[in-house]
Coordinates of C-alpha atoms in Angstrom, one line a residue:
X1091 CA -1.3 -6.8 -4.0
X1092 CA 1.2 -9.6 -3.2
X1093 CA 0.7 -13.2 -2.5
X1094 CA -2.7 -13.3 -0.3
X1095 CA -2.8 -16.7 0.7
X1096 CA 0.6 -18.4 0.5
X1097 CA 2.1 -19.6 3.8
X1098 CA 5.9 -17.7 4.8
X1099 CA 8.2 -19.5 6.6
X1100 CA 9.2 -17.5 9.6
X1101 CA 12.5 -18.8 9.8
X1102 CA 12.2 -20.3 13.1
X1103 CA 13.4 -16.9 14.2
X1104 CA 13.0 -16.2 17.7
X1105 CA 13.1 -12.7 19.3
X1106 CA 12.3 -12.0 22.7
X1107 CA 9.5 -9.6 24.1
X1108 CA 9.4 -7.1 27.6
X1109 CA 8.2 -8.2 30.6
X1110 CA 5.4 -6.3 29.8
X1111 CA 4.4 -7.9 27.3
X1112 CA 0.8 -9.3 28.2
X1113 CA -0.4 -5.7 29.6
X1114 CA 0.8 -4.1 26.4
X1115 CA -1.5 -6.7 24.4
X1116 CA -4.3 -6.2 27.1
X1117 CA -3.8 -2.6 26.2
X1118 CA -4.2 -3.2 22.2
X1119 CA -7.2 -4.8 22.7
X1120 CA -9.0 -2.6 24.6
X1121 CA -7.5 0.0 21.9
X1122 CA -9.4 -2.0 19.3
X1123 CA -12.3 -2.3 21.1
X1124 CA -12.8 1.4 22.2
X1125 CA -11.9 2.4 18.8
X1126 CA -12.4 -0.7 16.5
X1127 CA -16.2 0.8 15.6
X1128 CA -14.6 4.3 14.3
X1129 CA -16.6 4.6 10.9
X1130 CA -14.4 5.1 7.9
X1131 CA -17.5 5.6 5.7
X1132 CA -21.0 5.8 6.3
X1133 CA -22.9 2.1 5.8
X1134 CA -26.3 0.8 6.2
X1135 CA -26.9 -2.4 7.4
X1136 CA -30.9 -3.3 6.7
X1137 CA -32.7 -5.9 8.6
X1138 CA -36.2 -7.7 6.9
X1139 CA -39.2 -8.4 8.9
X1140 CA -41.6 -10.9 8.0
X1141 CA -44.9 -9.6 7.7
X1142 CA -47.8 -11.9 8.3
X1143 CA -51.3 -11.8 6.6
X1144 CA -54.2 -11.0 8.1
X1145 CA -57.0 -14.1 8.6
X1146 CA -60.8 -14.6 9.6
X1147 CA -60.2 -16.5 13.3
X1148 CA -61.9 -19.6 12.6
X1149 CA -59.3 -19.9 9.4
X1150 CA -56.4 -19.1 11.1
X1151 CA -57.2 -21.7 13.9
X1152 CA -57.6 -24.7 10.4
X1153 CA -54.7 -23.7 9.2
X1154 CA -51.2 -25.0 9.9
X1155 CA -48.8 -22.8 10.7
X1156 CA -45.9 -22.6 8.1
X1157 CA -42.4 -23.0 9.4
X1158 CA -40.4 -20.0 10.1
X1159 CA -38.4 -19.1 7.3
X1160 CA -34.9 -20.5 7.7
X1161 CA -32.1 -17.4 8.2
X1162 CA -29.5 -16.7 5.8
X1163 CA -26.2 -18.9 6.2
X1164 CA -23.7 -16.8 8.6
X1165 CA -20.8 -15.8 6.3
X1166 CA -17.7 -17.3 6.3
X1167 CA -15.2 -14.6 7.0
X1168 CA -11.5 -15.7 6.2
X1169 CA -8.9 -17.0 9.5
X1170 CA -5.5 -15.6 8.1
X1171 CA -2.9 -15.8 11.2
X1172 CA -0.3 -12.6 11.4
X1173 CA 3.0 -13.8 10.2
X1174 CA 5.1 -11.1 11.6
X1175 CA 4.3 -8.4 13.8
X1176 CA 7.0 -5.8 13.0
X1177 CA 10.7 -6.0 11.7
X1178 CA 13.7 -4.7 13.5
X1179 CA 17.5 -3.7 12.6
X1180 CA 20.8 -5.3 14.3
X1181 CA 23.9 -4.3 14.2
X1182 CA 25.4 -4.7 10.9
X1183 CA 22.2 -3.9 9.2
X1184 CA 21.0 -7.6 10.5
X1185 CA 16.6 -7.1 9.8
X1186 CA 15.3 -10.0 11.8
X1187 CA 11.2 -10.4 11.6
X1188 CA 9.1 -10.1 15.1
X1189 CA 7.6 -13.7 15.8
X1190 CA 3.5 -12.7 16.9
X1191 CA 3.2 -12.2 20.2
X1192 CA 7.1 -10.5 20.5
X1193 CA 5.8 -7.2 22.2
X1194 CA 9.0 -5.7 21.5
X1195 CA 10.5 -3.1 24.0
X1196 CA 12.3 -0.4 21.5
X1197 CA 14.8 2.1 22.2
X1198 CA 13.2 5.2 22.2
X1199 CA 12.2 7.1 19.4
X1200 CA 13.3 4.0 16.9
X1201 CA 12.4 0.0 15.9
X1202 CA 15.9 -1.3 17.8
X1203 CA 14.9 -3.8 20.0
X1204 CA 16.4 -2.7 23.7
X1205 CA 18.7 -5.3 24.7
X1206 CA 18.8 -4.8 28.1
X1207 CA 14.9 -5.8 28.1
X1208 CA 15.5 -8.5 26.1
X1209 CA 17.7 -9.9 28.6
X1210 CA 15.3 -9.1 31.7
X1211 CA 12.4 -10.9 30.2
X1212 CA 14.5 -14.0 29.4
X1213 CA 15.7 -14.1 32.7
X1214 CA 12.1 -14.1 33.9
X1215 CA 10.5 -16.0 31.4
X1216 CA 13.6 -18.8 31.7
X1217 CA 13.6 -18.8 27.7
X1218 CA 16.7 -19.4 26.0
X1219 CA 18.5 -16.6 24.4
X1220 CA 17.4 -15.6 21.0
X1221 CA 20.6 -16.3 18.9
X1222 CA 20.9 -12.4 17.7
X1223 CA 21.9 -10.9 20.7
X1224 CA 23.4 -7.7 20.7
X1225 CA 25.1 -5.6 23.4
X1226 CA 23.4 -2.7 25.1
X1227 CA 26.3 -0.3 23.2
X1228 CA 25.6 -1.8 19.9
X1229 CA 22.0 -1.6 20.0
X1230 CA 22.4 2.6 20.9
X1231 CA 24.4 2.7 17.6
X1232 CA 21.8 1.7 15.4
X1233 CA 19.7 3.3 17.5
X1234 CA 21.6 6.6 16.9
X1235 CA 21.6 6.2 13.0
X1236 CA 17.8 5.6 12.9
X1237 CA 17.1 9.1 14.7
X1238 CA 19.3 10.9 12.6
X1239 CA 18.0 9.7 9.8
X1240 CA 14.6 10.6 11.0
X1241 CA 15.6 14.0 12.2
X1242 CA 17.2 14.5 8.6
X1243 CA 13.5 14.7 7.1
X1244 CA 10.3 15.1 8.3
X1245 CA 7.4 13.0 10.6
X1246 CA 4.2 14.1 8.8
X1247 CA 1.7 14.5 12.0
X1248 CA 3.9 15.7 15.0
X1249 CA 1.8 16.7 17.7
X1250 CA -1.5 14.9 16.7
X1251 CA -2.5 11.8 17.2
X1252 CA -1.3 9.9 14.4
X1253 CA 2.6 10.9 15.0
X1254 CA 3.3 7.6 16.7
X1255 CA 2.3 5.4 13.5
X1256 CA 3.7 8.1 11.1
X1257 CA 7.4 7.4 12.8
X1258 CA 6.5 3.9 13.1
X1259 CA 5.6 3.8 9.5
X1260 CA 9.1 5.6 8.3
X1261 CA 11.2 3.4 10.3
X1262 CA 9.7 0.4 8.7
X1263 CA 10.4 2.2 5.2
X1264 CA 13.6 2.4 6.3
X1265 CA 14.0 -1.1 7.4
X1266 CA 12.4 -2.3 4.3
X1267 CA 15.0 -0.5 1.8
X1268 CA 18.0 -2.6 1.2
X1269 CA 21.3 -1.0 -0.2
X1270 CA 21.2 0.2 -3.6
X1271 CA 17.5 1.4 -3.5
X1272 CA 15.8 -2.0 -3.2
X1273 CA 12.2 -1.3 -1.6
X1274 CA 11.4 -4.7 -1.2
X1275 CA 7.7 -5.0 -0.3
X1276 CA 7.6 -6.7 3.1
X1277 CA 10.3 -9.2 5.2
X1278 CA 8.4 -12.5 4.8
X1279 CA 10.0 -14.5 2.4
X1280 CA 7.6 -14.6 -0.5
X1281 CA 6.9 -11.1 0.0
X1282 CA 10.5 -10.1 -0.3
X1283 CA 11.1 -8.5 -3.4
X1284 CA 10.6 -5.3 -5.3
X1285 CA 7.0 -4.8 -6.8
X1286 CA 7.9 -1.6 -9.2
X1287 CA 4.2 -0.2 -8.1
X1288 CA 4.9 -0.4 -4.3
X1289 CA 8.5 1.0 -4.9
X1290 CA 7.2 3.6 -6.6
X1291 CA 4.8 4.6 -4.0
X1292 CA 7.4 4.5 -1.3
X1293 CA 9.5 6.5 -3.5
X1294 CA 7.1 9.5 -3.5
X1295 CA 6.6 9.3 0.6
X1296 CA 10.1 9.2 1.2
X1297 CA 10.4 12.5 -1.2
X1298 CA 7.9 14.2 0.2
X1299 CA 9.0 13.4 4.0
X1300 CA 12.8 14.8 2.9
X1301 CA 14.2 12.2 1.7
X1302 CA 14.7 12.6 -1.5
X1303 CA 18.0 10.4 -1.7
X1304 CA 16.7 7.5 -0.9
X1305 CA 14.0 7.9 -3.3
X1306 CA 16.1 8.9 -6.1
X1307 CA 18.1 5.5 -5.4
X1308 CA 14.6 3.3 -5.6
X1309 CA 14.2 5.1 -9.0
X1310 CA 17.6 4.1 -9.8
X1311 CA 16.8 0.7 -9.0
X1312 CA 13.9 0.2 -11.6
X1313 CA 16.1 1.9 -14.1
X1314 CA 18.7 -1.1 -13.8
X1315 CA 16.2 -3.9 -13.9
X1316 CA 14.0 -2.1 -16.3
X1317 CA 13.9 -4.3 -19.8
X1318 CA 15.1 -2.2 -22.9
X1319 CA 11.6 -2.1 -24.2
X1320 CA 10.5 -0.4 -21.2
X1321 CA 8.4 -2.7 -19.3
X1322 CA 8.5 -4.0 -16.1
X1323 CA 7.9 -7.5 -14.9
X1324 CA 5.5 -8.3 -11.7
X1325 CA 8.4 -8.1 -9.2
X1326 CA 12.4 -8.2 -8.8
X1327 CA 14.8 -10.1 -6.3
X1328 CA 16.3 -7.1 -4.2
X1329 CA 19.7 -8.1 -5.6
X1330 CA 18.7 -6.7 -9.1
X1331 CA 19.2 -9.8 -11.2
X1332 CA 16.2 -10.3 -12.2
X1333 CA 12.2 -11.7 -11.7
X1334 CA 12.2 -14.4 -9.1
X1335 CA 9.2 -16.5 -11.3
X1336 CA 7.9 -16.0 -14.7
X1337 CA 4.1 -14.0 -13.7
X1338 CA 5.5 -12.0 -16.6
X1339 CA 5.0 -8.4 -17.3
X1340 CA 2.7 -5.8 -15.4
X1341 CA 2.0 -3.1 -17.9
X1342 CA 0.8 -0.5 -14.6
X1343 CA 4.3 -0.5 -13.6
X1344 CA 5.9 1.3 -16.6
X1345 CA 2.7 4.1 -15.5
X1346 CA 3.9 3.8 -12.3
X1347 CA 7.4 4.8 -12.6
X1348 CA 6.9 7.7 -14.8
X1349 CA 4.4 9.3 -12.1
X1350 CA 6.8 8.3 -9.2
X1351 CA 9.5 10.3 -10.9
X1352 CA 7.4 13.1 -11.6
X1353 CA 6.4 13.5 -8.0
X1354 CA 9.7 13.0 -6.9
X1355 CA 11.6 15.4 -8.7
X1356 CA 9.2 17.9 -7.9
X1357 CA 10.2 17.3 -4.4
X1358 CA 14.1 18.9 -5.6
X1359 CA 13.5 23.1 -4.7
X1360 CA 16.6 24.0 -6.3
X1361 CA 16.8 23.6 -10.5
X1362 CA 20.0 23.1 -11.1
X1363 CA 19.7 20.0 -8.8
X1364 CA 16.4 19.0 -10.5
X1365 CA 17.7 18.9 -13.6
X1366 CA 20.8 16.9 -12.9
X1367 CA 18.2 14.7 -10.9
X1368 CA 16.1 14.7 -14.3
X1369 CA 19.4 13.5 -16.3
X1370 CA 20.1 10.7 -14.2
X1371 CA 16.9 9.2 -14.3
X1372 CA 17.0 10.3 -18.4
X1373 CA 17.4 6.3 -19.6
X1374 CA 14.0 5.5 -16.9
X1375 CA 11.9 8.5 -18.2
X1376 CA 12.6 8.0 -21.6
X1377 CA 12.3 4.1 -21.8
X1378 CA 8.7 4.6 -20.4
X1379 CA 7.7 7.5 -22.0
X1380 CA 8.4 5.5 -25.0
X1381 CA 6.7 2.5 -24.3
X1382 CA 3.9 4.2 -22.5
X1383 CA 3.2 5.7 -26.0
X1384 CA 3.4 2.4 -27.4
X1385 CA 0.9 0.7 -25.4
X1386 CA -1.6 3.5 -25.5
X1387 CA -1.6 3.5 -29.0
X1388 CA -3.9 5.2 -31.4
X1389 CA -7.3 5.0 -29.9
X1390 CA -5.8 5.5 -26.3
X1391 CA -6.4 2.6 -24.5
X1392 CA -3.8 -0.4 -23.7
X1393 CA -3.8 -4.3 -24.3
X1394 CA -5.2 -6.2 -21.2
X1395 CA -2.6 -6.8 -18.6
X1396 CA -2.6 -8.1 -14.4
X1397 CA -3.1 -5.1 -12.6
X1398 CA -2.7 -4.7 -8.8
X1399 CA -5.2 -7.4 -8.2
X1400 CA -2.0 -9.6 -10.0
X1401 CA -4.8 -12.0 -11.3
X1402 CA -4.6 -13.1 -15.3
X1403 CA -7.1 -10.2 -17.4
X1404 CA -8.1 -10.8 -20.9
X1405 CA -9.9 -7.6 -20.4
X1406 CA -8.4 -4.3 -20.3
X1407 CA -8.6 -3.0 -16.5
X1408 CA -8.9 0.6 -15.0
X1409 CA -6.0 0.0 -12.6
X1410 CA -4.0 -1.1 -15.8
X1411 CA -5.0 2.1 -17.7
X1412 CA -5.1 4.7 -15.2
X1413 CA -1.5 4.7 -14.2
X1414 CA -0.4 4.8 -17.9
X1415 CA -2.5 8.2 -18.1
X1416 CA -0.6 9.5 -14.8
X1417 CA 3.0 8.4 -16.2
X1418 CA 2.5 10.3 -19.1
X1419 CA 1.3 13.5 -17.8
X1420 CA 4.3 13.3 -15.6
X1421 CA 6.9 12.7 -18.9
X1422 CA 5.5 15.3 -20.1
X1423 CA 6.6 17.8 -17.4
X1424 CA 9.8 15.9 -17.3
X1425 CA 11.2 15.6 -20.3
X1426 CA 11.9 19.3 -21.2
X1427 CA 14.8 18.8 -18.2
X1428 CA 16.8 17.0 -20.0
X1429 CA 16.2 18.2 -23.3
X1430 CA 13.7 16.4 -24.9
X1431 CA 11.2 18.4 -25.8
X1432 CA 9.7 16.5 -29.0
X1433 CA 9.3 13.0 -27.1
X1434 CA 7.5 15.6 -24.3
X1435 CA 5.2 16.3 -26.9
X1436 CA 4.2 13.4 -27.4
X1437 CA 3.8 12.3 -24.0
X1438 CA 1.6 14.5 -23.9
X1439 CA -0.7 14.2 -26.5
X1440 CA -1.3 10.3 -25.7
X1441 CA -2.0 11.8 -22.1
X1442 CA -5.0 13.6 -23.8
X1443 CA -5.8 10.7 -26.1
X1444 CA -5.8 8.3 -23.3
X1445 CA -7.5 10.0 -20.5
X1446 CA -10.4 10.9 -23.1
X1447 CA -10.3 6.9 -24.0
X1448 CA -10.9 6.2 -20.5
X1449 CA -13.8 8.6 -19.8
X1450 CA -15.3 7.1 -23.0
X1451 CA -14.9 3.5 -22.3
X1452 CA -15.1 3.6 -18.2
X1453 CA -17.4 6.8 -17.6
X1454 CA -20.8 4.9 -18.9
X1455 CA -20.0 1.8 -16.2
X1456 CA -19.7 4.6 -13.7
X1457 CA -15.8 3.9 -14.0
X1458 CA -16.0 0.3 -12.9
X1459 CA -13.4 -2.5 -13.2
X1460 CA -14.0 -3.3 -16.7
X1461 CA -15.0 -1.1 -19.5
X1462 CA -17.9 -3.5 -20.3
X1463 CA -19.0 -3.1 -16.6
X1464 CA -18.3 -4.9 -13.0
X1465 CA -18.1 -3.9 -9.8
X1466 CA -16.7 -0.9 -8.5
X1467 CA -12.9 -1.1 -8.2
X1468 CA -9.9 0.7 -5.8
X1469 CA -8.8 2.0 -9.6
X1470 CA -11.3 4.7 -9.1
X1471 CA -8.9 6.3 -6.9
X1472 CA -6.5 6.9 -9.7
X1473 CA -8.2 9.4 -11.8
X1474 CA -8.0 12.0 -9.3
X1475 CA -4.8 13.8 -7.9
X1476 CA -2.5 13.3 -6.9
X1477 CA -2.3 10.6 -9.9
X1478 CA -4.0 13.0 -12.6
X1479 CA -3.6 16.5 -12.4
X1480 CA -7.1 17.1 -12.9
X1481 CA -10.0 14.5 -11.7
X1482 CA -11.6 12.9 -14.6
X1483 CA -15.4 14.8 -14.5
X1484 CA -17.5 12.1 -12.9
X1485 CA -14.5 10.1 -11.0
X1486 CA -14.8 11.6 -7.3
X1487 CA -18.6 10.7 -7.5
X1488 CA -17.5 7.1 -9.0
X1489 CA -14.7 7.0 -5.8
X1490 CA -17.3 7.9 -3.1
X1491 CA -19.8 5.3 -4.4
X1492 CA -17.0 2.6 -4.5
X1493 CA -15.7 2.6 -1.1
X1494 CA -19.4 1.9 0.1
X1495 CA -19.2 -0.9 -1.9
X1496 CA -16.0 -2.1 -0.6
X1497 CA -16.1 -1.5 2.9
X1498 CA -15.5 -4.6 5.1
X1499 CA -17.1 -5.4 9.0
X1500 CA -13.9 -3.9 10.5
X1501 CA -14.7 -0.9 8.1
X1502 CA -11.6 -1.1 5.8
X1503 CA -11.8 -1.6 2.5
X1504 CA -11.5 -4.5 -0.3
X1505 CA -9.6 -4.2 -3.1
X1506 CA -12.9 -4.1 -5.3
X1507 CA -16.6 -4.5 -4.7
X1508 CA -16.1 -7.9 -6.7
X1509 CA -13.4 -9.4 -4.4
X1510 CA -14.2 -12.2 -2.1
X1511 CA -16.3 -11.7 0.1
X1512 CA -14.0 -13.1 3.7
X1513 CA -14.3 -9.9 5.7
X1514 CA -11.4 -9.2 5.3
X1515 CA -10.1 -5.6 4.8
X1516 CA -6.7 -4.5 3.1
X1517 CA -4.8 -2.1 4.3
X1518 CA -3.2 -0.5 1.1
X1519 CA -6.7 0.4 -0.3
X1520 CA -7.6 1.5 3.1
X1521 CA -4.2 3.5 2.9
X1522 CA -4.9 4.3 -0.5
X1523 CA -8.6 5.8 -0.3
X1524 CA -7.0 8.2 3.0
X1525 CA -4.8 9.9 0.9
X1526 CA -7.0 10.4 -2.1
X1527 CA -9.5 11.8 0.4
X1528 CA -7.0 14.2 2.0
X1529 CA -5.9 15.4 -1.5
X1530 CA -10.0 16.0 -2.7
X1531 CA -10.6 17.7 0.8
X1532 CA -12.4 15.1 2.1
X1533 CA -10.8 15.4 5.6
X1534 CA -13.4 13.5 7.5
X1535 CA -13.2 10.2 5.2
X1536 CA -9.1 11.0 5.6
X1537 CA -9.5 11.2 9.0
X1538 CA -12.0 8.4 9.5
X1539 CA -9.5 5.8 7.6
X1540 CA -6.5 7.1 9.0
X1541 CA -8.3 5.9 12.8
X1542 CA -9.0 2.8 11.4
X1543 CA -5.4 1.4 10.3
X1544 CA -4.0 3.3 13.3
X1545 CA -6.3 1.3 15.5
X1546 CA -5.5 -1.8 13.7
X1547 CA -1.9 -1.9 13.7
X1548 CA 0.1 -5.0 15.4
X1549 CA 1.2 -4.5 19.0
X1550 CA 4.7 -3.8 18.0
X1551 CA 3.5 -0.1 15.9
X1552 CA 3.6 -2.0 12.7
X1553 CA 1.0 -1.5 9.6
X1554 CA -0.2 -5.1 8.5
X1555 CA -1.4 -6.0 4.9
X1556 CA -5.0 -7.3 6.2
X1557 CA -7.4 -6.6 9.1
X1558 CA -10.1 -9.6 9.7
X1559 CA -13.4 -9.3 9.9
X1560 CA -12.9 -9.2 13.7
X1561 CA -10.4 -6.7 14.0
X1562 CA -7.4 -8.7 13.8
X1563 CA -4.4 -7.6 12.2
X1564 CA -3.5 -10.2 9.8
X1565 CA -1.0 -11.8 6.9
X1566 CA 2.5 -9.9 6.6
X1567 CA 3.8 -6.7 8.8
X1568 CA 5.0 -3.8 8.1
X1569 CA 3.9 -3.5 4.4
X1570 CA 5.7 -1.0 2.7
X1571 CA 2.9 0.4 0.2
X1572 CA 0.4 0.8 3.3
X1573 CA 3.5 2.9 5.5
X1574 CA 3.7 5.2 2.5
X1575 CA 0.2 5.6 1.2
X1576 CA -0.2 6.2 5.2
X1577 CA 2.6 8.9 5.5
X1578 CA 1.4 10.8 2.1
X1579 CA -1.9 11.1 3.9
X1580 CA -0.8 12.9 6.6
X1581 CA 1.6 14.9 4.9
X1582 CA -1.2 16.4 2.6
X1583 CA -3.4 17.0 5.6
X1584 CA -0.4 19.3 6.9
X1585 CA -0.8 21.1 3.8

């Protein structure tokens, strides 16, 4: 979860849209509307009716009416305006935000605004040019590497009706990841650096859609900023050099890493190559593995630390647990590659230790935020695969129940039952809960919440981080954790 309600400054950026740019919106808002009711889970909304006593006539006619009971105060969903609306590559590697409202005209088959409709629509419009301009040969360059680096993987989805947001979503992946593997989060300024949980999910979509390069360099990333100890702060500047403000560590993200190497490397067919994959990252697996031991401890279960909601805990979470339990059933598969076979061992006995710790503690609240109870939590989703290898008995039940509980009026989902109550749905969790649900067979829900962010993505093809109550798309776009949660969907529904 990144910065929900601080302000990004744009820039002052400008880019310019098509000609047909008010059709295409008219067009996205009759999608939403046709589509915007598309149930991601089944929810009951129940009316009261006021029943009123029967009387003898004469007393009725005494009596003086009592007022009508007053109705309950309309809620106050949240107003959050859409900063960007998508994010497209100049020449020279130039990303440059789309200002809401940009309609961009792309080159086909990529996110490269077309020049030559750029132009035209200035020339209509009379607005002045947009200060990046680039010429018509240019643009087809970048155009040219974006397909080929498309065509050297794979678009989970061809032929159905998702394809169009799958390529949109790898293209903003691609945009997102800077030289030397930084997968910053989003463009907008405070949203512009390298949370080691989102990495790590983009790492594993990129592997499993064939690009298992790039993912090995985002791994290679969080092994240089990594501290010694093996933790990980919140979140990086893309240049490496460290935490851009002291939020401090984020115990998940050690958890994190290990399973996102895992998953990777499982990605490599041939052994010799997923070995010398498996010594490279050696230093990152081992540093972990290590300290993911360390936290666990003896009775399984880790100090309290911010989780994904990246709020202060003095209580232990399930989304801080959870991914420690994942990491370390991951090291323990790993670490016979590059030879160490004793530390594997003892990955994975605090796997055992811990997962049984977290059935103990979690399982009697019906795996809820909080061992001592709370409300039902997107953590759920990380005791099943593909996170454990096996589902924790009693955590798809827990997973059903909670996204009923979470669901939103556009019919995304909250990060928790107990987050605030503004309508306003987030599209990672939404993300999220599709690709648990295509991994448990639940191809409906998967389905279901796949039509929901497809519906609800900005004009410009782009996945935002929030939908409002009233269908809006909302906050920063493209979000990398949303594309990738997004594209591992629909690469497990294709089996």
């Amino acid at each position: 979860m990144q910065d929900h309600d601080e302000d990004v400054d744009t820039g002052g950026r400008r880019t310019a849209g098509a000609v047909v740019a008010p059709l295409r919106r008219a067009r996205h808002a009759d999608r939403r509307r046709r589509t915007g009711g598309a149930l991601a889970v089944a929810f009951v909304v129940a009316a009261t009716t006021a029943i009123v006593a029967t009387a003898p006539a004469g007393a009725r006619a005494a009596e003086t009416p009592a007022p009508p009971a007053a109705a309950p105060p309309a809620p106050e969903y949240a107003s959050i305006p859409l900063y960007h609306e998508g994010l497209t590559t100049l020449p020279g590697g130039l990303r440059v935000p789309l200002a809401p409202g940009t309609d961009a005209t792309f080159l086909a088959g990529t996110h490269v605004v077309d020049p030559a409709a750029s132009t035209l629509a200035r020339a209509v419009t009379g607005a002045a040019p947009a200060g990046h301009g680039a010429t018509a040969r240019a643009a087809a360059s970048v155009a040219g590497r974006q397909r080929a680096w498309l065509a050297s993987g794979t678009v989970p989805g061809v032929g159905g009706p998702y394809e169009d947001m799958a390529r949109a979503a790898l293209l903003d992946l691609h945009a997102l990841m800077l030289p030397d593997g930084a997968a910053v989060a989003a463009w907008s300024e405070k949203w512009r650096y390298v949370w080691p949980r989102d990495a790590s999910f983009v790492a594993v979509a990129l592997a499993r859609t064939g690009h298992v390069d790039d993912a090995l360099e985002i791994l290679c990333f969080l092994d240089r900023v990594q501290s010694a100890d093996g933790s990980f702060q919140a979140r990086y500047l893309p240049d490496g050099s460290g935490p851009p403000d002291d939020r401090g560590v984020q115990t998940d993200g050690t958890g994190w890493a290990l399973w996102a190497a895992g998953l990777v490397l499982a990605e490599i067919a041939d052994p010799a190559e997923r070995t010398a994959a498996a010594e490279e990252l050696r230093p990152l697996i081992v540093r972990s593995t290590r300290h993911a031991i360390e936290l666990v401890g003896r009775d399984g279960l880790p100090p309290a630390s911010p989780d994904y909601w990246e709020v202060p805990e003095d209580a232990l979470t399930l989304g801080t647990v959870a991914p420690l339990v994942a990491g370390l059933q991951q090291a323990s598969t790993l670490l016979p590659l590059t030879g160490d076979d004793a530390l594997a061992g003892s990955a994975f006995d605090a796997a055992i230790r811990s997962k049984v710790a977290v059935i103990r503690a979690f399982g009697p609240t019906g795996f809820a935020r909080y061992a001592d109870g709370g409300h039902a939590d997107a953590a759920s989703a990380f005791l099943l695969p593909p996170f454990l290898t096996t589902a924790v008995p009693g955590a798809d039940e827990a997973w059903r129940a909670s996204a009923v509980a979470m669901v939103r009026p556009a019919n995304g989902l909250a990060p928790g039952a107990g987050w605030r109550d503004d309508g306003v749905s987030w599209t990672p969790q939404t993300s999220l809960y599709a690709w648990v649900a295509a991994e448990s067979g639940h191809t409906d829900l998967a389905d279901g919440w796949l039509s929901f962010l497809d519906t609800h993505r900005t004009p410009s093809g782009s996945l935002p981080e929030k939908v409002l109550a009233d269908g809006s798309p909302a906050a920063v776009a493209p979000l990398g954790w949303s594309a990738a949660c997004v594209l591992l969907a629909l690469d497990t529904l294709e089996g």
